[in-house]
Structures are given as structure tokens and as C-alpha cells.
Coordinates of C-alpha atoms and ligand atoms in Angstrom, one line a residue:
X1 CA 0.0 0.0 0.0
X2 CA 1.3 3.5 -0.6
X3 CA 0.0 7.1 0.2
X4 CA -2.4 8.1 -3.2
X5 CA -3.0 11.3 -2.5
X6 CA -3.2 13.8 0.3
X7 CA -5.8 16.5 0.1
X8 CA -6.6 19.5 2.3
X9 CA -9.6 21.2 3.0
X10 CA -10.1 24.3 5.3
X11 CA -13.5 23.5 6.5
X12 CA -14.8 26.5 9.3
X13 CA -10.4 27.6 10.1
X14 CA -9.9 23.5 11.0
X15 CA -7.0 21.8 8.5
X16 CA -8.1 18.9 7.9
X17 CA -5.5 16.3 6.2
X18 CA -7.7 13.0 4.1
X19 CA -5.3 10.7 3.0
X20 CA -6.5 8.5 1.0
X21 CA -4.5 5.0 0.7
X22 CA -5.2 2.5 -2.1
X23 CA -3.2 0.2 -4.9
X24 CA -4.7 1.7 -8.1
X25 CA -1.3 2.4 -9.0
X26 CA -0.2 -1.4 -9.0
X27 CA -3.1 -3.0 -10.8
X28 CA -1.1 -4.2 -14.5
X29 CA -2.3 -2.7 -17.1
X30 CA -5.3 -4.7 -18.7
X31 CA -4.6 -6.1 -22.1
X32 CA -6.3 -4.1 -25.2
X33 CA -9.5 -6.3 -26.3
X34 CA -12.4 -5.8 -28.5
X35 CA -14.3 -4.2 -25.5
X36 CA -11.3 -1.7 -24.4
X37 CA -13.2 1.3 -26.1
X38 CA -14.5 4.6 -24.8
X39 CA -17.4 5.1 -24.8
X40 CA -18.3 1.7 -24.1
X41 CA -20.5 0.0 -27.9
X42 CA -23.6 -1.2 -26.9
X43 CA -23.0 -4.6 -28.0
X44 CA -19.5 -6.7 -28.1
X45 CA -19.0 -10.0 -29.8
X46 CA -15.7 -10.8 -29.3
X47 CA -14.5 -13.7 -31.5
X48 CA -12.1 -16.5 -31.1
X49 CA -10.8 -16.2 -34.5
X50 CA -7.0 -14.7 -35.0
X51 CA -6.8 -11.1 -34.8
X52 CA -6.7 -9.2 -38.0
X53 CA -3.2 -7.7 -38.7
X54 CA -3.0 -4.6 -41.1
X55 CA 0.0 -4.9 -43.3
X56 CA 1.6 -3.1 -46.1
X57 CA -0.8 -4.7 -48.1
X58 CA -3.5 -3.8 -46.7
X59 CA -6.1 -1.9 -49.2
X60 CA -9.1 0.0 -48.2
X61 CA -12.7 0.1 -50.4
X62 CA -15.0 2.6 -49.8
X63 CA -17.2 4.2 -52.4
X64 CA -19.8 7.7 -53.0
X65 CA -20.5 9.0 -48.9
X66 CA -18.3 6.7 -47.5
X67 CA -14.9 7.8 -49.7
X68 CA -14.1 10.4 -47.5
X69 CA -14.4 8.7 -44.1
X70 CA -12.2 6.1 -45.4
X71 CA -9.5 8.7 -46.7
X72 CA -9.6 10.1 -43.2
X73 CA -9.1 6.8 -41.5
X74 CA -6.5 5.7 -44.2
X75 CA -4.3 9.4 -43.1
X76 CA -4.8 8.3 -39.9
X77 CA -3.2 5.0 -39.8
X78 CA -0.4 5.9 -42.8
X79 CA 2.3 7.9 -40.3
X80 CA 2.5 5.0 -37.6
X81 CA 2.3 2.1 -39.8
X82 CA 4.2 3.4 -42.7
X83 CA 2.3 1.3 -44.9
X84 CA 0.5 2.9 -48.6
X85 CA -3.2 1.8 -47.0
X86 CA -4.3 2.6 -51.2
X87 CA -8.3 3.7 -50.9
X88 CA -10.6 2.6 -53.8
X89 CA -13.9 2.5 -54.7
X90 CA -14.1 -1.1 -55.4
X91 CA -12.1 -4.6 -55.7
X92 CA -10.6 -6.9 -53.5
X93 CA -10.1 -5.3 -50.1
X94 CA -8.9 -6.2 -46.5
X95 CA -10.9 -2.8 -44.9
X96 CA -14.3 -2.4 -46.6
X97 CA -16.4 0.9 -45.6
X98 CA -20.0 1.0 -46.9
X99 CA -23.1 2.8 -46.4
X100 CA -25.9 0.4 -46.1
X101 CA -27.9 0.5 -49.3
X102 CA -31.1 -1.0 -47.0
X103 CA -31.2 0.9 -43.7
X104 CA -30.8 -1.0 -41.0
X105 CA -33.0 0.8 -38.6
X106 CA -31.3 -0.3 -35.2
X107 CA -28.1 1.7 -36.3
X108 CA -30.2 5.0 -36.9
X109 CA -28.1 7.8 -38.6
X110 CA -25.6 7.8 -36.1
X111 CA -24.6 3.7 -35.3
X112 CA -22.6 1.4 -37.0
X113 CA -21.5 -2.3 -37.5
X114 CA -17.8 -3.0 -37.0
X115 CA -17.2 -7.0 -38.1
X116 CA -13.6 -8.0 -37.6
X117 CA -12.3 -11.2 -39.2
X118 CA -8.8 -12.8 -39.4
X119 CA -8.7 -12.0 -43.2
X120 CA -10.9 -8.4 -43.4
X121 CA -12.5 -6.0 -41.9
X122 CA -16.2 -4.5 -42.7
X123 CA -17.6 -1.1 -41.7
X124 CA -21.3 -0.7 -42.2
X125 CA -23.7 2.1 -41.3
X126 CA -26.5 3.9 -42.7
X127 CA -25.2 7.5 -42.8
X128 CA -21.3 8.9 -43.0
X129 CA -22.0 10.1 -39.5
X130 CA -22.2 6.5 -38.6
X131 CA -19.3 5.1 -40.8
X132 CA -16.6 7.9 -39.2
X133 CA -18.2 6.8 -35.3
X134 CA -17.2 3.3 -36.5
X135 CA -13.8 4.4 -37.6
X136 CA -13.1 6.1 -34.1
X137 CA -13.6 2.6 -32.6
X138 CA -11.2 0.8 -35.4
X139 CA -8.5 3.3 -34.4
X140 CA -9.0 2.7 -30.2
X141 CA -8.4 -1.3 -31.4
X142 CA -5.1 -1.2 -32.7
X143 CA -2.1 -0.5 -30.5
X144 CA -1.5 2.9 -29.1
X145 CA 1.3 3.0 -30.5
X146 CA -0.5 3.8 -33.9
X147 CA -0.7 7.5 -32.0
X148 CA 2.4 8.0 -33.4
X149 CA 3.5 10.5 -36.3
X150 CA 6.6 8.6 -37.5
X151 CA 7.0 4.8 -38.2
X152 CA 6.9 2.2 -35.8
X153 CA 7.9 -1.3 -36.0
X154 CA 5.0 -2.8 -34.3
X155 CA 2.4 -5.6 -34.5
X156 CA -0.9 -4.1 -36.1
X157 CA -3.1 -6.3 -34.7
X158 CA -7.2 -5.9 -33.9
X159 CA -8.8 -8.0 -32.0
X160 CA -11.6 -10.2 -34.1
X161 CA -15.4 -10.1 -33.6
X162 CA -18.6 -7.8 -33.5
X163 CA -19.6 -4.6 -32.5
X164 CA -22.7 -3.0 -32.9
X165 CA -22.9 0.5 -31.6
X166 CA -25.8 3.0 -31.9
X167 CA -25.5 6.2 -29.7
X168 CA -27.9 6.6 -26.3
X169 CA -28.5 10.3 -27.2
X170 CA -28.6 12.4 -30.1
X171 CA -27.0 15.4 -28.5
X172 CA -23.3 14.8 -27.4
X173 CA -21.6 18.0 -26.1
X174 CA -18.4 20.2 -25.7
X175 CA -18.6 24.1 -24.8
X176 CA -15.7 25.8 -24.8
X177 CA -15.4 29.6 -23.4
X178 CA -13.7 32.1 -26.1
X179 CA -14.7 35.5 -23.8
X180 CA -12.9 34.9 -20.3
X181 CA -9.9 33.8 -22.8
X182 CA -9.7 33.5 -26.0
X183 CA -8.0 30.5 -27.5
X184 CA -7.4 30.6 -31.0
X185 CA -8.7 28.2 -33.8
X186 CA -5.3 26.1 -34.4
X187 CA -6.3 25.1 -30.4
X188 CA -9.9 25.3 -30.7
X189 CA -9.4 22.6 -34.1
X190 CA -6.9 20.3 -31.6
X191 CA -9.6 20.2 -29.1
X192 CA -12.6 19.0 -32.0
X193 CA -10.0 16.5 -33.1
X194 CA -10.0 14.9 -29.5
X195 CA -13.4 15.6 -28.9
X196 CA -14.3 14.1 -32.3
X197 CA -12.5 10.4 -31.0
X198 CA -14.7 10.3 -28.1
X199 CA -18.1 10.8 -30.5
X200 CA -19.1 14.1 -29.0
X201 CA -20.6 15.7 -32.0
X202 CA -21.6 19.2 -31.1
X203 CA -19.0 21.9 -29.7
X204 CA -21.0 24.8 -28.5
X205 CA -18.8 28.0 -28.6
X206 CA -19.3 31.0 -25.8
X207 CA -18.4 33.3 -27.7
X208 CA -19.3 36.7 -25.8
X209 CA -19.0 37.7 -22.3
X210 CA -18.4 40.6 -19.8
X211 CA -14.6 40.4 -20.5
X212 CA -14.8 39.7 -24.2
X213 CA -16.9 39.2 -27.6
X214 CA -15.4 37.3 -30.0
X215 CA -17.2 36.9 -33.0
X216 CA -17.0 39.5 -35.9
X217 CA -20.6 41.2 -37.1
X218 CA -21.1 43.1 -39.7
X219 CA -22.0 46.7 -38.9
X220 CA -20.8 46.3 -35.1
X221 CA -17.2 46.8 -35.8
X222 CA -15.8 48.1 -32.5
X223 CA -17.4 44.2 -31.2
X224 CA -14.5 42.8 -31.9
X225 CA -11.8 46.2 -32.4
X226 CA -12.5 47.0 -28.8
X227 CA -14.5 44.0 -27.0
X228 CA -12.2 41.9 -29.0
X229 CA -8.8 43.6 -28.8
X230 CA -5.5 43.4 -26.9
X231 CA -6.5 43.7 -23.4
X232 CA -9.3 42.1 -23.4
X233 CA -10.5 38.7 -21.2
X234 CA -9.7 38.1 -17.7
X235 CA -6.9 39.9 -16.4
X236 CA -6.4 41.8 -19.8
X237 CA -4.3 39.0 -20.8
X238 CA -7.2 36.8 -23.1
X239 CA -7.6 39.2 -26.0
X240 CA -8.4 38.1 -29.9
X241 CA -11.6 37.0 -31.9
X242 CA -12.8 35.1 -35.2
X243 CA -13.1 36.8 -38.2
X244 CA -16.4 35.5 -39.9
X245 CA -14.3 33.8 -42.1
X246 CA -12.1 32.1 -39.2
X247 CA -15.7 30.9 -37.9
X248 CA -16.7 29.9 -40.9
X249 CA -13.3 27.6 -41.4
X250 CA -14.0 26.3 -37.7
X251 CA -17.4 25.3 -38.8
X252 CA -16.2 23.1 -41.9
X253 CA -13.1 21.2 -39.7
X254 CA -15.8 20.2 -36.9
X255 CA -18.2 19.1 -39.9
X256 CA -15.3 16.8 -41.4
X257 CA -15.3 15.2 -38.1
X258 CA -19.1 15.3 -38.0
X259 CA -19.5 17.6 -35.5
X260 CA -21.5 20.7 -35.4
X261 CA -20.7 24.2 -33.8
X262 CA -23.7 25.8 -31.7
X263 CA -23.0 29.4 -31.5
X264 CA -23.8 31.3 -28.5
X265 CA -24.3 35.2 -27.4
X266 CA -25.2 35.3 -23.8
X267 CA -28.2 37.8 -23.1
X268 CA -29.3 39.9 -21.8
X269 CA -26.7 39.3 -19.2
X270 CA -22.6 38.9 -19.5
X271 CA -22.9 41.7 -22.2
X272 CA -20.3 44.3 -20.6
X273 CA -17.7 44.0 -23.2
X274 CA -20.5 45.0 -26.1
X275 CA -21.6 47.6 -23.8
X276 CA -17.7 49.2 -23.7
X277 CA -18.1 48.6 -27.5
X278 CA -21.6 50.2 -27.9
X279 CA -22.5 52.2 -25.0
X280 CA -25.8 53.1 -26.7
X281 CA -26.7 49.4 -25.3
X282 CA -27.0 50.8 -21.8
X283 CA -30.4 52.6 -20.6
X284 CA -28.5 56.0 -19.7
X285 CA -26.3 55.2 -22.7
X286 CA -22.8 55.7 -20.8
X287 CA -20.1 53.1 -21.8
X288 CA -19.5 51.3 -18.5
X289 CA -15.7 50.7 -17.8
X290 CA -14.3 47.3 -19.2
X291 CA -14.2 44.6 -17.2
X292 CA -11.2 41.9 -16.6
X293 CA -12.7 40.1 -13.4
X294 CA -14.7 37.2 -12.9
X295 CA -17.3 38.6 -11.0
X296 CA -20.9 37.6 -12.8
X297 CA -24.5 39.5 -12.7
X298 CA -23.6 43.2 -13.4
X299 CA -24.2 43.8 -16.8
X300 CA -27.9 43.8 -18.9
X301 CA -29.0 45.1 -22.1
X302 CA -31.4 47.9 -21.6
X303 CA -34.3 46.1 -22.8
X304 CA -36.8 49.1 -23.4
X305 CA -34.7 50.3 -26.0
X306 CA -35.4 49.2 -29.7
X307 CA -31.5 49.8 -30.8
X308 CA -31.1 46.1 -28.3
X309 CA -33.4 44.2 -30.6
X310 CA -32.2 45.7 -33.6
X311 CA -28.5 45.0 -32.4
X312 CA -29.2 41.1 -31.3
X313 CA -31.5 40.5 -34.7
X314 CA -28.5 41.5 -36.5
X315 CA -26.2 39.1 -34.1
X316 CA -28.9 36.2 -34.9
X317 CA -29.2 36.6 -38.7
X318 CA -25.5 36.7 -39.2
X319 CA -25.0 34.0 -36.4
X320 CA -27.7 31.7 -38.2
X321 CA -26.4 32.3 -41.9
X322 CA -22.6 31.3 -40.7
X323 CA -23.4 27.8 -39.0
X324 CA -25.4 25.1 -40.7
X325 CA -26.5 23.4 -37.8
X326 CA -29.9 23.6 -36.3
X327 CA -28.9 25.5 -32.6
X328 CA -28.2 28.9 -31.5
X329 CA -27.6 30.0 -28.3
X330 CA -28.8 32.9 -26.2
X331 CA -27.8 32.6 -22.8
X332 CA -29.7 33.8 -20.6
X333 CA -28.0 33.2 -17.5
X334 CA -27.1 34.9 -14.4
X335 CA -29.1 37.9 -15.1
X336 CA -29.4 39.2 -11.7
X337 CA -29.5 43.1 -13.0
X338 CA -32.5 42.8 -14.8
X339 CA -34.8 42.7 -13.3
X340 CA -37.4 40.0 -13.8
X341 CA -40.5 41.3 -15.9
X342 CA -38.0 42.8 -18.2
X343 CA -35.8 39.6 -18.6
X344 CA -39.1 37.6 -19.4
X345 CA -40.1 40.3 -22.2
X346 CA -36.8 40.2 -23.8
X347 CA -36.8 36.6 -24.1
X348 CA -40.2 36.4 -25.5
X349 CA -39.1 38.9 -28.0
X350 CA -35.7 37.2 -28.8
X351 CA -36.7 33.6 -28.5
X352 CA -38.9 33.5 -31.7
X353 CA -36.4 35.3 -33.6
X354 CA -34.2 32.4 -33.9
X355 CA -37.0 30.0 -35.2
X356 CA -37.7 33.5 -37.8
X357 CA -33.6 33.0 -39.1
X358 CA -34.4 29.3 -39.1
X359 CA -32.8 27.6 -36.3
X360 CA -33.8 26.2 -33.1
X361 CA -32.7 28.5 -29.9
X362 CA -31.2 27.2 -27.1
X363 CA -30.4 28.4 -23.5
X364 CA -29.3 28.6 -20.2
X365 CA -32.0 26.9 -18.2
X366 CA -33.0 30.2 -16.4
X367 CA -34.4 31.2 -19.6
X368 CA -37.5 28.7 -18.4
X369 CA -38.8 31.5 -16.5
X370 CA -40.2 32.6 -20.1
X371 CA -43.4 30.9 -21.4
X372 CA -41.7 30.9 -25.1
X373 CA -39.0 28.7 -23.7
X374 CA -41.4 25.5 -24.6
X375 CA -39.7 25.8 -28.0
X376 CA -36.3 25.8 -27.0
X377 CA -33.5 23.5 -25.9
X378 CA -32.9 24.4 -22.1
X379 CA -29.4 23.6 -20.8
X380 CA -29.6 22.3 -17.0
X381 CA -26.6 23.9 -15.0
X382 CA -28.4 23.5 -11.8
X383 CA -26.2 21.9 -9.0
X384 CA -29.9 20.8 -7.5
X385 CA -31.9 18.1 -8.8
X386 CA -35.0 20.1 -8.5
X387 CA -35.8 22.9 -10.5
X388 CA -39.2 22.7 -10.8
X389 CA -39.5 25.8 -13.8
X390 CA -37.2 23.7 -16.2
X391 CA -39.7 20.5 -15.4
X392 CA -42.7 22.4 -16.1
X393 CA -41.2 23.6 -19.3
X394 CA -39.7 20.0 -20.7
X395 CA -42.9 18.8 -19.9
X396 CA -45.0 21.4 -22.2
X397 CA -42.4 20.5 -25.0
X398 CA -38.9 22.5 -24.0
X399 CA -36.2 20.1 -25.0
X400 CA -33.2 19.6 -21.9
X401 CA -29.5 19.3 -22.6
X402 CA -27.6 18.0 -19.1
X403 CA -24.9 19.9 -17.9
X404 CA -25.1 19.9 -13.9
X405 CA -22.2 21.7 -12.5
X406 CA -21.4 19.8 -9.8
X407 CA -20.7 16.6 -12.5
X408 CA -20.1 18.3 -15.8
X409 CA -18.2 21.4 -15.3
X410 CA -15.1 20.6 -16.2
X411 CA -13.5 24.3 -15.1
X412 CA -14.4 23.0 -11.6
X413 CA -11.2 21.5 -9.9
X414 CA -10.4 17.7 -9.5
X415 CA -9.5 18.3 -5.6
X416 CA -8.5 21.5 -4.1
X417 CA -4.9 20.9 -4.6
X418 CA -5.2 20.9 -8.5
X419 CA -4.0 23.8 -10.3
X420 CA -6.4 26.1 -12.0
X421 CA -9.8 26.0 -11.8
X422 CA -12.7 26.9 -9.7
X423 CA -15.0 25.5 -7.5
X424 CA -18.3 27.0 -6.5
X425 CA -19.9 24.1 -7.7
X426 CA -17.5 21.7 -5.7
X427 CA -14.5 19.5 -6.6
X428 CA -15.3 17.6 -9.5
X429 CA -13.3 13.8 -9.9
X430 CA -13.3 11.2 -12.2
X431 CA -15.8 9.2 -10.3
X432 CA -17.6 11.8 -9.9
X433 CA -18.2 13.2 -13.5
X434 CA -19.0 9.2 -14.3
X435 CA -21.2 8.6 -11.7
X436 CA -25.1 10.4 -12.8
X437 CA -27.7 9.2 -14.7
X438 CA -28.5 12.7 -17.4
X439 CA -32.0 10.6 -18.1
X440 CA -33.0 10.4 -14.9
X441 CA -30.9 13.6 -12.9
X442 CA -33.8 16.2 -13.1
X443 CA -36.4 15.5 -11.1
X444 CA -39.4 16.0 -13.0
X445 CA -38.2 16.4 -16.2
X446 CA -39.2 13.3 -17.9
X447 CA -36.5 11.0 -19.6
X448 CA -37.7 11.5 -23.2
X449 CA -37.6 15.6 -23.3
X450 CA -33.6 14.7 -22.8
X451 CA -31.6 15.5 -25.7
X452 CA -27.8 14.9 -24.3
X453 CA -25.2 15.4 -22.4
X454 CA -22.8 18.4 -22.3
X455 CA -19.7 19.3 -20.3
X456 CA -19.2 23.1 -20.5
X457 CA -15.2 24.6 -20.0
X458 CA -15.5 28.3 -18.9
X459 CA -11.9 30.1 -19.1
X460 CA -11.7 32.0 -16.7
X461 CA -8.8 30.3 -15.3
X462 CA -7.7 28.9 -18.8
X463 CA -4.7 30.7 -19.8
X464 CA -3.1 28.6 -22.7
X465 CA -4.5 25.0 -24.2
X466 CA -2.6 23.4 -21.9
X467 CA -5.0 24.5 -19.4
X468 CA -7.5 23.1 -21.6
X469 CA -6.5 20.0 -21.6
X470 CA -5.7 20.0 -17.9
X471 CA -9.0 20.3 -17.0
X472 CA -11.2 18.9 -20.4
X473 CA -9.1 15.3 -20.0
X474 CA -10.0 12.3 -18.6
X475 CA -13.7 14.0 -17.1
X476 CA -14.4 14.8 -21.2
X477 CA -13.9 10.9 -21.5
X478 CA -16.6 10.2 -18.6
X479 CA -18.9 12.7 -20.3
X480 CA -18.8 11.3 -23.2
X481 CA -19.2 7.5 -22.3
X482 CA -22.4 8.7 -20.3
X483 CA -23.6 10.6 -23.3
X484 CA -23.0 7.6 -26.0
X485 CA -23.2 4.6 -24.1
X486 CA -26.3 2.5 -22.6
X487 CA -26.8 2.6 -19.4
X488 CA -26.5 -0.9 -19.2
X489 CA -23.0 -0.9 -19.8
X490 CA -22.3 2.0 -17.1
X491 CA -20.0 0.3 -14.6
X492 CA -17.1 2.4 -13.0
X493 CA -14.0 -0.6 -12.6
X494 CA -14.5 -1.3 -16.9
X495 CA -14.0 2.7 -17.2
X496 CA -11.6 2.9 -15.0
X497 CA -9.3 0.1 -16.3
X498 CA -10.5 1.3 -20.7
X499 CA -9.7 5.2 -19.4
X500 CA -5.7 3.8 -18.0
X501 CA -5.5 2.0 -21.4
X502 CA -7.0 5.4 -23.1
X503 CA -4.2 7.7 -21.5
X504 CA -1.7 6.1 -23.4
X505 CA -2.9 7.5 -26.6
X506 CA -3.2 11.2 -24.7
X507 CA 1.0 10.9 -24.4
X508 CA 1.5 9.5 -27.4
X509 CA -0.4 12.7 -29.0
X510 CA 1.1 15.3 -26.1
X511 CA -2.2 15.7 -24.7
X512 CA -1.5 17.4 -21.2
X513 CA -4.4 15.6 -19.5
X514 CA -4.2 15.2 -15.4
X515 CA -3.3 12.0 -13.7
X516 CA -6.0 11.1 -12.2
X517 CA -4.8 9.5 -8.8
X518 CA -8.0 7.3 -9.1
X519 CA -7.0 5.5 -12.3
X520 CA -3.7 3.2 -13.2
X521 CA -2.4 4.7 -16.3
X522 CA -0.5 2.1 -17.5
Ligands
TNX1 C1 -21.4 30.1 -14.1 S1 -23.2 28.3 -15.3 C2 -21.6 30.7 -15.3 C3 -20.5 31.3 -16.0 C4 -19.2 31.1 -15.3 C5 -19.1 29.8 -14.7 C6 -17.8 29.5 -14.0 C7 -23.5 29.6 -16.2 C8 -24.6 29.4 -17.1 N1 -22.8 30.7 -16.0 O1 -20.7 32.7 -16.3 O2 -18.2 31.3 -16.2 O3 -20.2 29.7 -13.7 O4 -17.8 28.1 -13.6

């Protein structure tokens, strides 16, 4: 037995000292087997057969929808391997990709069928969505070493046998906070790629705070000159934005790797830095000094004022003509300076606006409070399981996404000794970001009005990716299992052991995730 880890907590001027003894760190590392994956497939056939072994001969069909999944997989497994891995539309082939040409209806648009056999390999789903989740799998089956970006001499071996997968919810999330610091797109594309391996498919952008807007508009210049500029984010030291262009390049790498950006502008709150921009936004019309703390709840649009809704219609139509996918987000949170009446107008006026510019709006769940919410995705941050306005809401037709803070937030610390991060909403470890049921957490909101899973990363304390990573990875990998997987297959020792086998491919790819004292990293 050694000493794990030793915590402190300060509870009422008492130090306490919890030392916490245990033999994670001796367990050998479990071997890699058809069932090592995160997040979990619903359904593992492993085989006795010999494993398949990818060679240099090794060719890969895939034809019409399915040809650029299988060039992506093929780039992925060139550097490591070495080997041509030639992609063609037809012929003989060891790897075959294929969109079903009769829809198997089990597999919906998002599942797949992974068969492995000694002598080949077959990918089958009904939509290239499906086909690139399958490929994630295929790459988590062959040695880690196949992480790497130059040759290795290794055995390319995966395990034989059959996996069907199909995803428990539709809505699988990331948010990452541009305002409190910016990070710019090279990082923001590193974080889609590793986001992308785990199945999340939506990355939901906050892209406008107090301390920072980030997002170029047309006709709102000084947005992004002045709420954008050097200077900007917490401490002054998080400055920078997307050009609409930048965004729209963000948008098309997330789509290559299926998943879709949600945009958000938080309103009528967190609106500071467009009020330093635009002081006409203010009631008396007085640019309010910028702000580089993290204090929340100060700031409101002036909601009598018909320059607001001409200013967020502009924000929405441009906002909605950049992304393809189907949600934008308004905030709404934390708007403790307006007062209520006039935070209820404003989001019955803004609200509908989004379904006028064609897309569905979504929301902090405080946004419930407005009767027009029924037509709007409602994001649970609640660190209570009872919040009886979002019920009321999901059950008149509101859809829920789950993020509760005190199991989702991954900007809240692992323990209080961890660098970085906050914790308002509590520590946050691995056990405890795996260990919720999002169908079930709300009291009152019934199972079916859930549409996913996120795990929101605000920046305040994020200086540089690193910091991203830090705190994203492993809870991102917990998230994610309890967003794809069935709950049937939730079980904490299988993650545990699949998330020490995981963390090798973090190093091999210089991933800066934290070493969780709970799990053996092998
Ligand atoms: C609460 S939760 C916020 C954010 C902060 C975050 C820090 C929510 C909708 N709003 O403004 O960045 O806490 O953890």
C-alpha cells in the first residue's frame, strides 16, 4: 500500500488532512480487447478467431459518402504504420467501408456495424456520420502506438469479432469559453479533433461575455476592435476574436469530423464588453468601464430600448447564416440586473427570432422562467436536482440538454490541490463526473424531453491549451461515455481500467491531460 493522494480542505479555520490509501497504481495494465473502447459500444461480440493484422498490403474500399471517411481513417493509420493503406472504390479489399444500401433501422443515422475477421475487416452504417463513429472505434483497437506521427515497427493487430454501436443520445456535447480567454482556432481545431474520437458531435462555442466578444458582425465593428482587442479577457491578458471567415473555417473542420458548432451570445446578461463597444446598449447610454474580473451579474442590455433588438437580430441573422447546424444560443443566464418582468419580455421577444432566421434557440436553463422557452432546448446547469420551472417547461415540449455543475463542469477542480480552476460548484473527480444518470438527474423532467449530455469549459482560469486539456481530460472521456453509451453498460472498474488503457494515446499525442490518482495509467 502507498499514500495516493493527500488533500486539504479548510472546513470552518480547521485543516483537515484526508489521506486517501489505495493500490490503483499497482493494478497491470489490462490487455487491449475488442471491448477496451470509450465510450463503451452497446453490443461486443468478441470472437475467437486470429486477430486481424494490417500490413503493407493492406487496401481499403469505400465508395460515394463513404470515400471520404475512409481517406480520413486511411491518413490516420499511414504515419505510424508506414504502410500505402491505397483507398478505392471497389475490388478486392482487406478494410471495406460501406453505407448500407437497405437501412438498417437499429443503427439509426448515427450507429454502425464494426465485423472483424482474421482475413478483413467490414464497416457498415446507414449514414457517414455512422461510418466515421465506427472508424473512431477501429483506431482505439489497434495498438496505441499507432498515435504515433513517425514509423513504428509494431504488431498491427485488432482483436476479431462484432460490434454493434448505436448512440444513447442524439445530442453529445463540448462548450468551450472564447470570452474569459480567447483560445485561438489552431487550439480550438486540436480540441474538435480529441473531442471528435470520443463521439461528441456538437462543440457549443461562448463566444461573448463581460470580458470579451469574439465573434465579428457586420456593422458592429468596434465588437470585436474594442470588445475583442488586446487587453481584453480576464486579467487583460485573453484578448483576440474570429473573423467571420475564421468561424466559418472552424465550422467546416468540426463538420469533417461530423461535429457541429452551436454558437452562443449570452443575453441579456454577460454583455459588458458589447456595452464598452456600444454604450448606446446601456439605458443612460454611458459606456460602463471594461471589465477583466470574474465577478458575474452586473451587466444587462437595456431592454426598453429598440436599438437592443435591432442589435441582437443583426447578431442572430448573421450568427444563423454562418453555421449550418440547427442550434443557437442565447444565454440567458445569471441575469441578476434585470430585473425579472423585463428579462421575461426580452426573451419572448428574442426567442422566436431564432426559429424567424431558421434555427432552433437554445439556452441557459434560467431562460425557463419565459413561457416561449417551450420551443427551446434548455441547458440544465443547476447543481440541484430540482428545478421545478425547467420540469414544467420539458414537460410542455422544452427540449433539456444536461450539464449539472457539480458533475459536468469541467472548469471546476479535480480536488482542491489541483492547479487552476474553480470551484463553486465543488470538486469535481473522475468518479464523480461518471457517476449520474443525465435521463433520470432532473427531477421531474421526464427521460424522453432529454436530448444529451454536455460538459461546459469556462476560461476563466484557462490561460493557454494546456489549461485546456488539464482540465477537459480524462472527465471529457466520462462525459462522453455517459452521453453515447447505454446505461446498461455503465459500470465504474470497466472505465476505470478502458480510461488507463485510453491515457496512453493522450501521451503518445502530447495531450497534457491530469493524472488522475484514481486510475492506473499504464
Ligand atoms: C457560471 S453556469 C456561469 C458562467 C461562469 C461559470 C464558472 C452559467 C450558465 N454561468 O458565467 O463562467 O459559472 O464556472
Amino acid at each position: 500500500m502507498r499514500i495516493r493522494t493527500v488533500s486539504r480542505l479548510v472546513v470552518a479555520g480547521v485543516l483537515l488532512l484526508t489521506v486517501t490509501t489505495g493500490s490503483a497504481g499497482h493494478r497491470p495494465p489490462p490487455a487491449l480487447t475488442l471491448g477496451s473502447v470509450i465510450p463503451a459500444p452497446a453490443e461486443v461480440t468478441p470472437s475467437k478467431s486470429e486477430p486481424f493484422r494490417l500490413t503493407a498490403d493492406t487496401v481499403i474500399t469505400a465508395s460515394g459518402a463513404a470515400g471520404p471517411v475512409a481517406d480520413q481513417l486511411a491518413a490516420a493509420l499511414r504515419p505510424a504504420t508506414g504502410f500505402p493503406l491505397s483507398v478505392r472504390p471497389e475490388g478486392k479489399s482487406t478494410i471495406d467501408l460501406r453505407i448500407n444500401t437497405v437501412a438498417d433501422p437499429w443503427m439509426g443515422d448515427q450507429g454502425y456495424r464494426l465485423e472483424i475477421g482474421t482475413t478483413a475487416v467490414a464497416l457498415r452504417a446507414n449514414d457517414p456520420a455512422g461510418l466515421f463513429a465506427g472508424t473512431q472505434t477501429l483506431r482505439q483497437l489497434l495498438p496505441s502506438a499507432i498515435e504515433a506521427i513517425t514509423v513504428r515497427d509494431e504488431d498491427w493487430t485488432i482483436p476479431a469479432g462484432v460490434i454493434r454501436d448505436r448512440p444513447r443520445f442524439a445530442y453529445r456535447g463540448a462548450m468551450l469559453d472564447l470570452a474569459r480567454h480567447f483560445h485561438p482556432p489552431a487550439d480550438v481545431k486540436r480540441y474538435i479533433d480529441e473531442l471528435a474520437r470520443l463521439k461528441i458531435n456538437y462543440l457549443h462555442l461562448h463566444l461573448a461575455d463581460d470580458q470579451g466578444w469574439r465573434i465579428e458582425i457586420d456593422g458592429w465593428p468596434r465588437l470585436t476592435t474594442v470588445g475583442g482587442g488586446p487587453g481584453t479577457g480576464v486579467r487583460g491578458i485573453g484578448g483576440g476574436f474570429l473573423t467571420q471567415a475564421d468561424y466559418r473555417d472552424l465550422v467546416d473542420y468540426a463538420a469533417r469530423r461530423f461535429v457541429t458548432i452551436v454558437p452562443e451570445i449570452d443575453m441579456p446578461g454577460h454583455v459588458n464588453a458589447a456595452q464598452v463597444a456600444y454604450p448606446e446598449l446601456t439605458c443612460d447610454g454611458v459606456a460602463p468601464r471594461p471589465r477583466i474580473d470574474i465577478r458575474v451579474g452586473y451587466s444587462s442590455l437595456c431592454v426598453g430600448k429598440e436599438i437592443t433588438y435591432r442589435f441582437v437580430e443583426d447578431v442572430v441573422r448573421q450568427l444563423a447564416a454562418l453555421t449550418p447546424g440547427p442550434y443557437l444560443h442565447l444565454g440567458g443566464d445569471e441575469a441578476m440586473s434585470t430585473p425579472h418582468a423585463d428579462y421575461v419580455a426580452f426573451e419572448q421577444r428574442v426567442l422566436p427570432l431564432v426559429a424567424r432566421y431558421g434555427k432552433t434557440a437554445g439556452g441557459w436553463e434560467d431562460i425557463a422562467a419565459a413561457p416561449a422557452a417551450t420551443e427551446a432546448v434548455l441547458q440544465y446547469w443547476a447543481v440541484t436536482r430540482d428545478r421545478p420551472a425547467v420540469a414544467a417547461a420539458a414537460r410542455a415540449g422544452a427540449r433539456v440538454i444536461m450539464s449539472p455543475a457539480d458533475r459536468t463542469y469541467l472548469d471546476m477542480q479535480y480536488d482542491l490541490l489541483t492547479p487552476g480552476g474553480l470551484h463553486w460548484a465543488g470538486t469535481i473527480d473522475v468518479p464523480t463526473s461518471y457517476d449520474w444518470d443525465p435521463a433520470t438527474w432532473a427531477h421531474g423532467v421526464p427521460p424522453e424531453a432529454v436530448l444529451g449530455v454536455e460538459a461546459p469549459l469556462w476560461s476563466e482560469t484557462l490561460r493557454d491549451y494546456g489549461d485546456v486539456e488539464f482540465n477537459a481530460f480524462p472527465r471529457m472521456a466520462a462525459i462522453a461515455e455517459l452521453a453515447w453509451s447505454p446505461w446498461s453498460t455503465h459500470d465504474w472498474v470497466s472505465f476505470r481500467d478502458r480510461l488507463g488503457l485510453y491515457g496512453q494515446r493522450w501521451i503518445w499525442r502530447d495531450v497534457h491531460f491530469y493524472r488522475a490518482p484514481e486510475i492506473s495509467w499504464s
